[in-house]
Coordinates of C-alpha atoms in Angstrom, one line a residue:
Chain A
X223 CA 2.9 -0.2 -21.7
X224 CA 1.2 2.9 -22.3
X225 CA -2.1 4.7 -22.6
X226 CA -2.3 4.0 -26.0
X227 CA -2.8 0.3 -25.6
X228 CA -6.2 -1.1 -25.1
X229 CA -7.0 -3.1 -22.1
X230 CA -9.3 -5.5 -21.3
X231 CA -10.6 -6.0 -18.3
X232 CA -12.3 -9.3 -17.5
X233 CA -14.3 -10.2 -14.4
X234 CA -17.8 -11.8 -13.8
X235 CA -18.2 -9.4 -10.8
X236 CA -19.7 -6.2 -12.7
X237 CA -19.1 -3.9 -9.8
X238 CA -15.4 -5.0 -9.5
X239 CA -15.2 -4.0 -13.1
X240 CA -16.8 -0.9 -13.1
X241 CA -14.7 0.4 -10.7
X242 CA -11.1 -1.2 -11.4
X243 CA -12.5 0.3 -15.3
X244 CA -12.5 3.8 -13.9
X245 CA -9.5 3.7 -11.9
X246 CA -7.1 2.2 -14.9
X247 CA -8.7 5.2 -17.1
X248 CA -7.7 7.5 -14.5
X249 CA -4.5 7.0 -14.8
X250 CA -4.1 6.7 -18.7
X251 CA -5.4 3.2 -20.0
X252 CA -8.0 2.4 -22.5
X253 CA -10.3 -0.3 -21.0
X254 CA -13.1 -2.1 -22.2
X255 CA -14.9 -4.2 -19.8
X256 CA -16.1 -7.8 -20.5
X257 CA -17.5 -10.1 -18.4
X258 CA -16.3 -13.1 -20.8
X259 CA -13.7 -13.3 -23.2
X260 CA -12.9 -15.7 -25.5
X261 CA -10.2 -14.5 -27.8
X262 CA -8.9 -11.2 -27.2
X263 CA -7.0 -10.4 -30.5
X264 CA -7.3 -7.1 -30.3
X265 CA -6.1 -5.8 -26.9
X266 CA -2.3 -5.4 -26.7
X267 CA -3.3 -6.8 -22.6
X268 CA -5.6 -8.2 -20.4
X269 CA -6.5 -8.0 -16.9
X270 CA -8.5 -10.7 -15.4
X271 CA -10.3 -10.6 -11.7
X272 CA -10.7 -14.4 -11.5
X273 CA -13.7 -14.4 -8.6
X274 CA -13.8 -17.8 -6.2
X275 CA -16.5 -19.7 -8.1
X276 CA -14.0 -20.4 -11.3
X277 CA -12.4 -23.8 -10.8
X278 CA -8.6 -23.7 -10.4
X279 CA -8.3 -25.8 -13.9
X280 CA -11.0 -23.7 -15.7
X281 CA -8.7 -20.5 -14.6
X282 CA -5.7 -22.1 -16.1
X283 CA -7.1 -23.2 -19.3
X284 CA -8.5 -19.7 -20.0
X285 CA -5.2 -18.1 -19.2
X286 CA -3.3 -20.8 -21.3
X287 CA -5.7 -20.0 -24.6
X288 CA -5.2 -16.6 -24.1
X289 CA -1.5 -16.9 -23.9
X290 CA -0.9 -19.8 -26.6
X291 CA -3.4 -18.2 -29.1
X292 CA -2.9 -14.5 -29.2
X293 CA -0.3 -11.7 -29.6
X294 CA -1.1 -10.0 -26.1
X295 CA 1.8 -8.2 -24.5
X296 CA 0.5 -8.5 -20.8
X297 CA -1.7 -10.9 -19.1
X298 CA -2.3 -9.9 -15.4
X299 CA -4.5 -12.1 -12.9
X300 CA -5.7 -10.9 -9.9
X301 CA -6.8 -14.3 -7.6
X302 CA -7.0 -15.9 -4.8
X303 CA -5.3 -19.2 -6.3
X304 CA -2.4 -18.3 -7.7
X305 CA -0.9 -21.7 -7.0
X306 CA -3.5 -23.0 -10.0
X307 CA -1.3 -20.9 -12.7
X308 CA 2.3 -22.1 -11.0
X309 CA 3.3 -23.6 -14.2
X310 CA 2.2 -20.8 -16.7
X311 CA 4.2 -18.2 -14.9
X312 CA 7.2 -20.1 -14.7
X313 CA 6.9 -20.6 -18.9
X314 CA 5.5 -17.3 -19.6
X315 CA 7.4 -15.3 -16.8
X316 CA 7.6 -12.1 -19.4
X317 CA 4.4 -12.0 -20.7
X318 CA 2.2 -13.0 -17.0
X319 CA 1.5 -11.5 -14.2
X320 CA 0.0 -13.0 -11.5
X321 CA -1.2 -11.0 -8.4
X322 CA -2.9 -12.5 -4.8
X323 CA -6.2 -11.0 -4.5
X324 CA -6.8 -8.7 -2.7
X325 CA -4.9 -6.6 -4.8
X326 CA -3.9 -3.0 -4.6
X327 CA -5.6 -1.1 -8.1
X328 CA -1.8 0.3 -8.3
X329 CA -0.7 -3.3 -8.4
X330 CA -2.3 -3.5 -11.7
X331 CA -1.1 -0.3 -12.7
X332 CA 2.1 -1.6 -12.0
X333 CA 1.9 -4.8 -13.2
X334 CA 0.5 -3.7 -16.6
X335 CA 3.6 -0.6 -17.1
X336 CA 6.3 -3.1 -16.3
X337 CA 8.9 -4.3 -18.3
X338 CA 10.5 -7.2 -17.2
X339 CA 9.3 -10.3 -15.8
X340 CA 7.2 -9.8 -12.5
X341 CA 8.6 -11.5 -9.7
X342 CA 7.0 -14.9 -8.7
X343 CA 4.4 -14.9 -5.8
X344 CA 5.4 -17.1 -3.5
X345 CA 2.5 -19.1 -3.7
X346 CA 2.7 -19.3 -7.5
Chain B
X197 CA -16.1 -17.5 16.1
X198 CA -16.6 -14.5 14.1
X199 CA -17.5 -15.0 10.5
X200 CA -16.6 -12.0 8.4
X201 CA -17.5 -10.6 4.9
X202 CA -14.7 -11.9 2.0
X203 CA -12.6 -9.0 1.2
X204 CA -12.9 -7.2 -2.4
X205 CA -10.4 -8.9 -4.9
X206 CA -9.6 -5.4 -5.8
X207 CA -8.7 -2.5 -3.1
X208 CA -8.8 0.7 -4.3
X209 CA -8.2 2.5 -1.5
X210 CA -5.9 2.2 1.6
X211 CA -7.8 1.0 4.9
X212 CA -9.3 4.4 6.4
X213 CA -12.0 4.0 8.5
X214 CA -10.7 5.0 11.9
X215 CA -11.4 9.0 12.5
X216 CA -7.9 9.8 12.8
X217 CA -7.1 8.0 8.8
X218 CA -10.6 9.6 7.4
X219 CA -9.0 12.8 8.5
X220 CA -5.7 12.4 7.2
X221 CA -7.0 11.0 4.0
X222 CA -8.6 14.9 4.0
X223 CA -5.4 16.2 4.1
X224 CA -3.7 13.7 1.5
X225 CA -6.4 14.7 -1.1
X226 CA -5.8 18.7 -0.3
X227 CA -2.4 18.2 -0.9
X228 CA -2.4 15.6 -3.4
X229 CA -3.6 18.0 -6.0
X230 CA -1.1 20.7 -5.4
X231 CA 2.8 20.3 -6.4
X232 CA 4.0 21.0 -3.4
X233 CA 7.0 18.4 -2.1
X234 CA 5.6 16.1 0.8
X235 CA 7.4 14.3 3.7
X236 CA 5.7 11.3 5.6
X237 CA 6.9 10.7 8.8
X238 CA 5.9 8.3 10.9
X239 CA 6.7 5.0 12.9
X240 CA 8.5 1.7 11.0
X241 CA 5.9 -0.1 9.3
X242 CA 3.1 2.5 9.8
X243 CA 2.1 2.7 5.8
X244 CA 4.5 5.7 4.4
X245 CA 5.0 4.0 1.5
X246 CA 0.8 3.1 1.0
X247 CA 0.4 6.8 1.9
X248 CA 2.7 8.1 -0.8
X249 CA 1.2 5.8 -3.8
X250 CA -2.0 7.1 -2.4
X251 CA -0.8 10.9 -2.9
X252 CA 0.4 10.1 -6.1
X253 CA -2.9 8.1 -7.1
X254 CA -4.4 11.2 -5.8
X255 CA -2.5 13.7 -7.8
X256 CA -2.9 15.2 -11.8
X257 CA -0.1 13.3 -12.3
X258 CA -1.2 10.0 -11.5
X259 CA -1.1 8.9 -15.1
X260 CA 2.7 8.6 -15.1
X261 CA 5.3 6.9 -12.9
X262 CA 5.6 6.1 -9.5
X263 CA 9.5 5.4 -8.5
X264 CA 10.3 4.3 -5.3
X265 CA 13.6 4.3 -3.9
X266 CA 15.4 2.9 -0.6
X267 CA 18.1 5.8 0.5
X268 CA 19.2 3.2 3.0
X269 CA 19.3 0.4 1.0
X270 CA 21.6 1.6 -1.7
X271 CA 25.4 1.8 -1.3
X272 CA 26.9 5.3 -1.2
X273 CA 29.5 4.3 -4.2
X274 CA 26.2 3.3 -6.3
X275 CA 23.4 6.2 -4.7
X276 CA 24.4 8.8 -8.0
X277 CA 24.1 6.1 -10.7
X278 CA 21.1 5.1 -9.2
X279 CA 19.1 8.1 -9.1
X280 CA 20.6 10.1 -12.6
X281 CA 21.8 7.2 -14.5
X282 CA 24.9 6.1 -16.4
X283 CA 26.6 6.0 -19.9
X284 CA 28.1 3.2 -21.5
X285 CA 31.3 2.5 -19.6
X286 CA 30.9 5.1 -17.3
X287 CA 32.2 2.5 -14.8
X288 CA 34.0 -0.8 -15.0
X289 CA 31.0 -3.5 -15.1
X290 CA 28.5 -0.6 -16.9
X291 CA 28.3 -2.4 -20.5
X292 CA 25.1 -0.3 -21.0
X293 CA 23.6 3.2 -20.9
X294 CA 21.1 2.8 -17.8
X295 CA 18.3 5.1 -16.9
X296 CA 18.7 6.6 -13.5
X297 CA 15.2 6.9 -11.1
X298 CA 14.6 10.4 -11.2
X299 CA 14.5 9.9 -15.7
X300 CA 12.3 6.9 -14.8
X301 CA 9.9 9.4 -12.7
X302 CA 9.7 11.9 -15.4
X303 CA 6.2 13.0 -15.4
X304 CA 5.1 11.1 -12.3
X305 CA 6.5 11.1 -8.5
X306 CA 10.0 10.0 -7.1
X307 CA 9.9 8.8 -3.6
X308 CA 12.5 8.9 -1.9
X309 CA 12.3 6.6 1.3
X310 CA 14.5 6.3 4.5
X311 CA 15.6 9.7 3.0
X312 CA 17.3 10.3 6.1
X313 CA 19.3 7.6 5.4
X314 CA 20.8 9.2 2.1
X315 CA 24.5 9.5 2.2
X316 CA 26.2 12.7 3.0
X317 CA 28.1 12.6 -0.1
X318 CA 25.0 12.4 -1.9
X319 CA 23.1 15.3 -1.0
X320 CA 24.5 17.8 -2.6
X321 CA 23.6 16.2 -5.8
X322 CA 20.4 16.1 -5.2
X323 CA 20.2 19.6 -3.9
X324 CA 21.5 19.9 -7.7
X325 CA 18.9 18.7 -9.3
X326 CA 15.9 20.4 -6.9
X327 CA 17.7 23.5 -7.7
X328 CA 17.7 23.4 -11.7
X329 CA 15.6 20.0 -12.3
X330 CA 19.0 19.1 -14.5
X331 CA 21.2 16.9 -14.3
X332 CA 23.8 14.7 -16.1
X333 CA 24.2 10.7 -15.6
X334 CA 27.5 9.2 -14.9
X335 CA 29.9 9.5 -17.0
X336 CA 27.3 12.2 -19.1
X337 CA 28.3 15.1 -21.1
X338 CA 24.6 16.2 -21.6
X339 CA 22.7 17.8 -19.3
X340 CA 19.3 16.4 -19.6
X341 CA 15.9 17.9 -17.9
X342 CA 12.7 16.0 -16.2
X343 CA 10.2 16.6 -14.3
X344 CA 9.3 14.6 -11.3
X345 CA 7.1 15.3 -8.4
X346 CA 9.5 14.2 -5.2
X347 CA 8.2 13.1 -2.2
X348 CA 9.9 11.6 0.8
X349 CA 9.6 9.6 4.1
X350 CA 11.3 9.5 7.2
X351 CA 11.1 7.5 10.4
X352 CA 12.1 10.7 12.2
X353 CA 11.5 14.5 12.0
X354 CA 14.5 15.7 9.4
X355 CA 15.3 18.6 11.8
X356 CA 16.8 16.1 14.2
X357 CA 18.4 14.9 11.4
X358 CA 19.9 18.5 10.7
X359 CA 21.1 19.2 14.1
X360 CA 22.8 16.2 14.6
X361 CA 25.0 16.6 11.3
X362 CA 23.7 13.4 9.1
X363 CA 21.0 15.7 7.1
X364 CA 22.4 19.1 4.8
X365 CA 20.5 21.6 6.3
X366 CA 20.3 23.4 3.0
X367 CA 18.7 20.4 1.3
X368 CA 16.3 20.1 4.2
X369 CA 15.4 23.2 3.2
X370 CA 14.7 23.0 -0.4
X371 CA 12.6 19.8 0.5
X372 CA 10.9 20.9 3.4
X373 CA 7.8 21.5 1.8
X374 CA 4.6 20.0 4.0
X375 CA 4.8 17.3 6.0
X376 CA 2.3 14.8 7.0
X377 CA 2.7 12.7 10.3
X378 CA 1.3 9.2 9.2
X379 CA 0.1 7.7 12.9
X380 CA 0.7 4.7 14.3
X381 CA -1.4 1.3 14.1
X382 CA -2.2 2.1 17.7
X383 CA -4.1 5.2 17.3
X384 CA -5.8 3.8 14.5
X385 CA -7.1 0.4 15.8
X386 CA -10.9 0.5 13.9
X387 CA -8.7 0.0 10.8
X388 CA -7.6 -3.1 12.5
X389 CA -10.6 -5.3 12.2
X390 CA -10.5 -4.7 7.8
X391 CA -6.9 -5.1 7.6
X392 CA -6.8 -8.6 9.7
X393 CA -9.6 -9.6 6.9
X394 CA -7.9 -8.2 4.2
X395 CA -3.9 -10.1 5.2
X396 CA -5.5 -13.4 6.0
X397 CA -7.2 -13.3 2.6
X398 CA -4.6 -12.3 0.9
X399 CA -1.7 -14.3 2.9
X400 CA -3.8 -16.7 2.1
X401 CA -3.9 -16.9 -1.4
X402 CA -0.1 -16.4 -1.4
X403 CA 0.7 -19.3 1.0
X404 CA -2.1 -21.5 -0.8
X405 CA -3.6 -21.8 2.6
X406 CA -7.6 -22.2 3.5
X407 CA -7.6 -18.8 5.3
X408 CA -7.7 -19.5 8.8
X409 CA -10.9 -18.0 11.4
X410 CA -10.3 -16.1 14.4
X411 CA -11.9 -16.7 17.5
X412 CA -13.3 -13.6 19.4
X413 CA -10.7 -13.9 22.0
X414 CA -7.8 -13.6 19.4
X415 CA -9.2 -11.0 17.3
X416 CA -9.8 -9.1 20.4
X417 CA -5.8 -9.6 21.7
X418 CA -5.2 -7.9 17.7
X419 CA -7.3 -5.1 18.8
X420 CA -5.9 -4.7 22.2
X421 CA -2.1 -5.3 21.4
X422 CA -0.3 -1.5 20.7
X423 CA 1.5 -2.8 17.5
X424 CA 5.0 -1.1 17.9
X425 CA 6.0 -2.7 14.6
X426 CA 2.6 -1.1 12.9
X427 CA 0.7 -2.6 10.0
X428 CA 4.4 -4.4 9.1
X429 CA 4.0 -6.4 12.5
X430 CA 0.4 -7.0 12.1
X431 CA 1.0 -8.5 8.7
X432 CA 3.8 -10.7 10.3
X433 CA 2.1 -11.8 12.8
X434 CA -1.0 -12.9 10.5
X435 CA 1.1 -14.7 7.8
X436 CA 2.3 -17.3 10.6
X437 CA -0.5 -17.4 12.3
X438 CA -2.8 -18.1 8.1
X439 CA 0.5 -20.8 7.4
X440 CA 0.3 -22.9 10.4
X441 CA -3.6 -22.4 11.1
X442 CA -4.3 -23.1 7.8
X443 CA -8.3 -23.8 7.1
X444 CA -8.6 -23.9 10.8
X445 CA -9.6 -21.7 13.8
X446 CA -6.5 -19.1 15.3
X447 CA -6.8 -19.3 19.2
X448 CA -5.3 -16.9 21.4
X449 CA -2.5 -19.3 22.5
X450 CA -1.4 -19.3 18.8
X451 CA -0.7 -15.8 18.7
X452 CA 2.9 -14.8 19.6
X453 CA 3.6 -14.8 23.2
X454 CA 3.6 -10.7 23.9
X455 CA -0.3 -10.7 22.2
X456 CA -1.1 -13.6 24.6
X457 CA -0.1 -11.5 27.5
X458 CA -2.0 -8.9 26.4
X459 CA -5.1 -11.0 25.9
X460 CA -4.8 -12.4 29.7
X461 CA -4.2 -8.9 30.9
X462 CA -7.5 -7.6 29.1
X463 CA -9.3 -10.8 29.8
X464 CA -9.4 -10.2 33.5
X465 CA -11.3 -7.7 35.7
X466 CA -10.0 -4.0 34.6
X467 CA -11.1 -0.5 34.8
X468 CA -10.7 1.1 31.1
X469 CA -8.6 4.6 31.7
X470 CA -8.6 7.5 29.9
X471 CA -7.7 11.1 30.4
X472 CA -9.9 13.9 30.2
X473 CA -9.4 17.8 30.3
X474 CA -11.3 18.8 32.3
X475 CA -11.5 22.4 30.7
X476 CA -12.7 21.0 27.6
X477 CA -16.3 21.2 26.6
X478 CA -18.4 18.4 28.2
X479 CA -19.8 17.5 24.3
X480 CA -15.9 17.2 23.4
X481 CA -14.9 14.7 26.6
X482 CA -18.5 12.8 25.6
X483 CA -17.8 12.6 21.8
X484 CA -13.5 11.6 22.4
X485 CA -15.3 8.9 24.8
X486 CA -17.6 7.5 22.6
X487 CA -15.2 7.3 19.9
X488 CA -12.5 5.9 21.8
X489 CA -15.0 2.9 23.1
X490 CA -15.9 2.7 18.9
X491 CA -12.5 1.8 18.9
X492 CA -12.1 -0.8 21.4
X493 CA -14.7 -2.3 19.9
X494 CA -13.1 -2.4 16.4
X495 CA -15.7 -0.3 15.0
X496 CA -18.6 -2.4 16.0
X497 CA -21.5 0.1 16.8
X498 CA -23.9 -2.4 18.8
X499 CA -21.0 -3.5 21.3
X500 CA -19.9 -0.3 21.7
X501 CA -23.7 1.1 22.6
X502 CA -24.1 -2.0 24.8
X503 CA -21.0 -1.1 26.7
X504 CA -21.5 2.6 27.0
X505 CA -25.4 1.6 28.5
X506 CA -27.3 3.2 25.3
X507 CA -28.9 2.5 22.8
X508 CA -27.6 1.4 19.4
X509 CA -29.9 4.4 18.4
X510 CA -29.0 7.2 20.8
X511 CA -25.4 6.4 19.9
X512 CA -26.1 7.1 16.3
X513 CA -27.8 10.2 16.9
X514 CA -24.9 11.1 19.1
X515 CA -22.2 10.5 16.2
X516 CA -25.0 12.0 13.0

């Protein structure tokens, strides 16, 4: 993935956003924050910073539509349940990434730039 | 019981609130912005690898790769293919051209770890390549050109490496460039308090655990313990500790056996040490005291003015 694909960047917490934002700009992507997303058709990925008060199955289902219903290259999740998107990951291992919160900014980096399948958190 | 603030979901930057990190972190951001070649040294598990991302975070060319790569973990037959690359049938089993790490790293940072570690037989193709950033993949005709910020680690100085005959001294050389001590959990034990937060959240959500409390006692043996495993054994000792303490409290007598010994042996009646030089200026020996009781307090400004006899305010003025 490179600079010329637009991110977004999903996450209720608006300071977590403004700031993971200005880091993945820093370093070459084009993000556009939102704190809600229905359908994003016209990102090539997205990065999601699910916060604790989103139900495990509300999580899932989001992730799922995103995956099922657009052409999106990359979906990364940053969480604290990754156990809730077990069986996503295992289907979808090329196209999500799932990451423990807390996460490293350069995890996302990473995640977003890589190639192959990510490896499976082990409590994924 | 100590309840603590959540950790962020995102961590931007490394944990660096002890005074010897903040100043380090001074250094990293001088040299970060320079392209100069930089070796981390430091103790097993003290955050080399952190450091470097951080460098590289930190540098103009933080918009391209970062490629890390084990010296020790790569067989000597395999260390050239993996760092330049190979052609199509180059060798018996390579049905495919593949990219070696230092093309991978074009236009970001190569990090070479354990480079200590790095075959003999190796070296001088890497000297190779620092010398005319070229270089050829296995089996290659073409000599192709990249360029790739390196920067290395090593558990111990490379000069010792150099005398002793496992380390080209005209590599060490070309490589030298500046190097950065990265210390030791132990002389860094504010940063303790955030990073215990920050592995049993995290551990945590990995394990699908409830992440466990700690009483007082226990996070005070983590604070006391000297950690000769670093941030590595810290994190080991935490991801046991989060799976079989899941949603419940971690007591001392949970902890492994040498941070229970060193919980008894700092719960009874002691007498903190600590040197002073005397020829020092009496404002140095009071600010390395107060600093040093900071830090045995994990950072907590209220216990440490209670235990010095001041006030939480005098010991603000003092530090201001």
């Amino acid at each position: 993935m490179t600079s010329k694909h637009r991110v977004a960047l999903v996450s209720r917490d608006t300071n977590t956003r403004h700031q993971l934002a200005n880091y993945l700009t820093s370093v070459g992507f084009d993000v556009e924050e939102c704190g809600e997303l229905a359908l994003p058709t016209a990102y090539s990925a997205v990065v999601m910073v699910a916060k604790d008060d989103i139900a495990p199955d509300s999580l899932e289902t989001q992730v799922r539509t995103w995956i099922r219903h657009t052409k999106l290259q990359r979906v990364v999740v940053v969480t604290s349940r990754p156990a809730a998107l077990r069986a996503l990951l295992l289907a979808h291992a090329a196209r999500l990434y799932v990451l423990a919160a807390p996460a490293f900014g350069w995890d996302v980096v990473d995640a977003l730039r890589a190639s192959g399948p990510g490896p499976l958190p082990r409590g994924a | 019981m100590i309840r603590r603030q959540q950790p962020a979901s995102i961590v931007l930057e490394p944990t660096m609130t002890s005074p010897v990190m903040r100043a380090f972190d001074r250094v990293l951001r001088a040299v970060a912005a320079k392209d100069v070649t930089v070796t981390f040294v430091g103790e097993s598990g003290a955050g080399k690898e952190v450091m470097a991302r951080r460098l590289h975070d930190l540098s103009p060319r933080r918009a391209g790769p970062f490629v890390p790569i084990n010296c020790a973990a790569i067989p000597e037959a395999l260390f050239e293919s993996e760092l330049f690359g190979h052609e199509r049938g180059a060798f018996t089993g390579a049905t495919e051209r593949g990219l070696g790490k230092v093309e991978v790293a074009s236009g970001g940072t190569l990090f070479l770890d354990e480079v200590a570690e790095m075959p003999l037989a190796a070296q001088p193709k890497l000297l190779r390549f620092l010398e005319t950033r070229r270089f050829m993949r296995v089996g290659g005709t073409k000599k192709l050109e990249v360029d790739a910020r390196l920067v290395l680690a090593t558990l111990r100085p490379l000069e010792d490496e150099v005398r002793a005959g496992r380390f080209r001294e005209d590599l060490y050389y070309r490589i030298q460039g500046v190097v950065l001590t990265v210390p030791p959990l132990r002389e860094r034990r504010r940063d303790i308090p955030m990073l215990i937060d920050a592995f049993i959240a995290r551990l945590a959500a990995i394990h699908d655990c409830v992440p466990p409390r700690l009483t007082r006692s226990a996070r005070a043996a983590l604070l006391a313990y000297d950690w000769p495993g670093n941030v590595r054994q810290l994190r080991n000792v935490l991801e046991l500790a989060t799976i079989l303490r899941s949603g419940k409290t971690i007591r001392v007598h949970d902890l492994p056996a040498g941070l229970e010994r060193t919980a008894r042996s700092s719960a009874g009646p002691t007498i903190a040490t600590f040197a002073v030089d005397l020829d020092q200026p009496l404002n140095t020996i009071i600010d390395r005291v107060v600093e040093r009781v900071i830090d045995e307090e994990g950072g907590s400004l209220p216990r440490a003015a209670r235990r010095l006899g001041v006030s939480l305010r005098t010991l603000q003025r003092r530090r201001a």
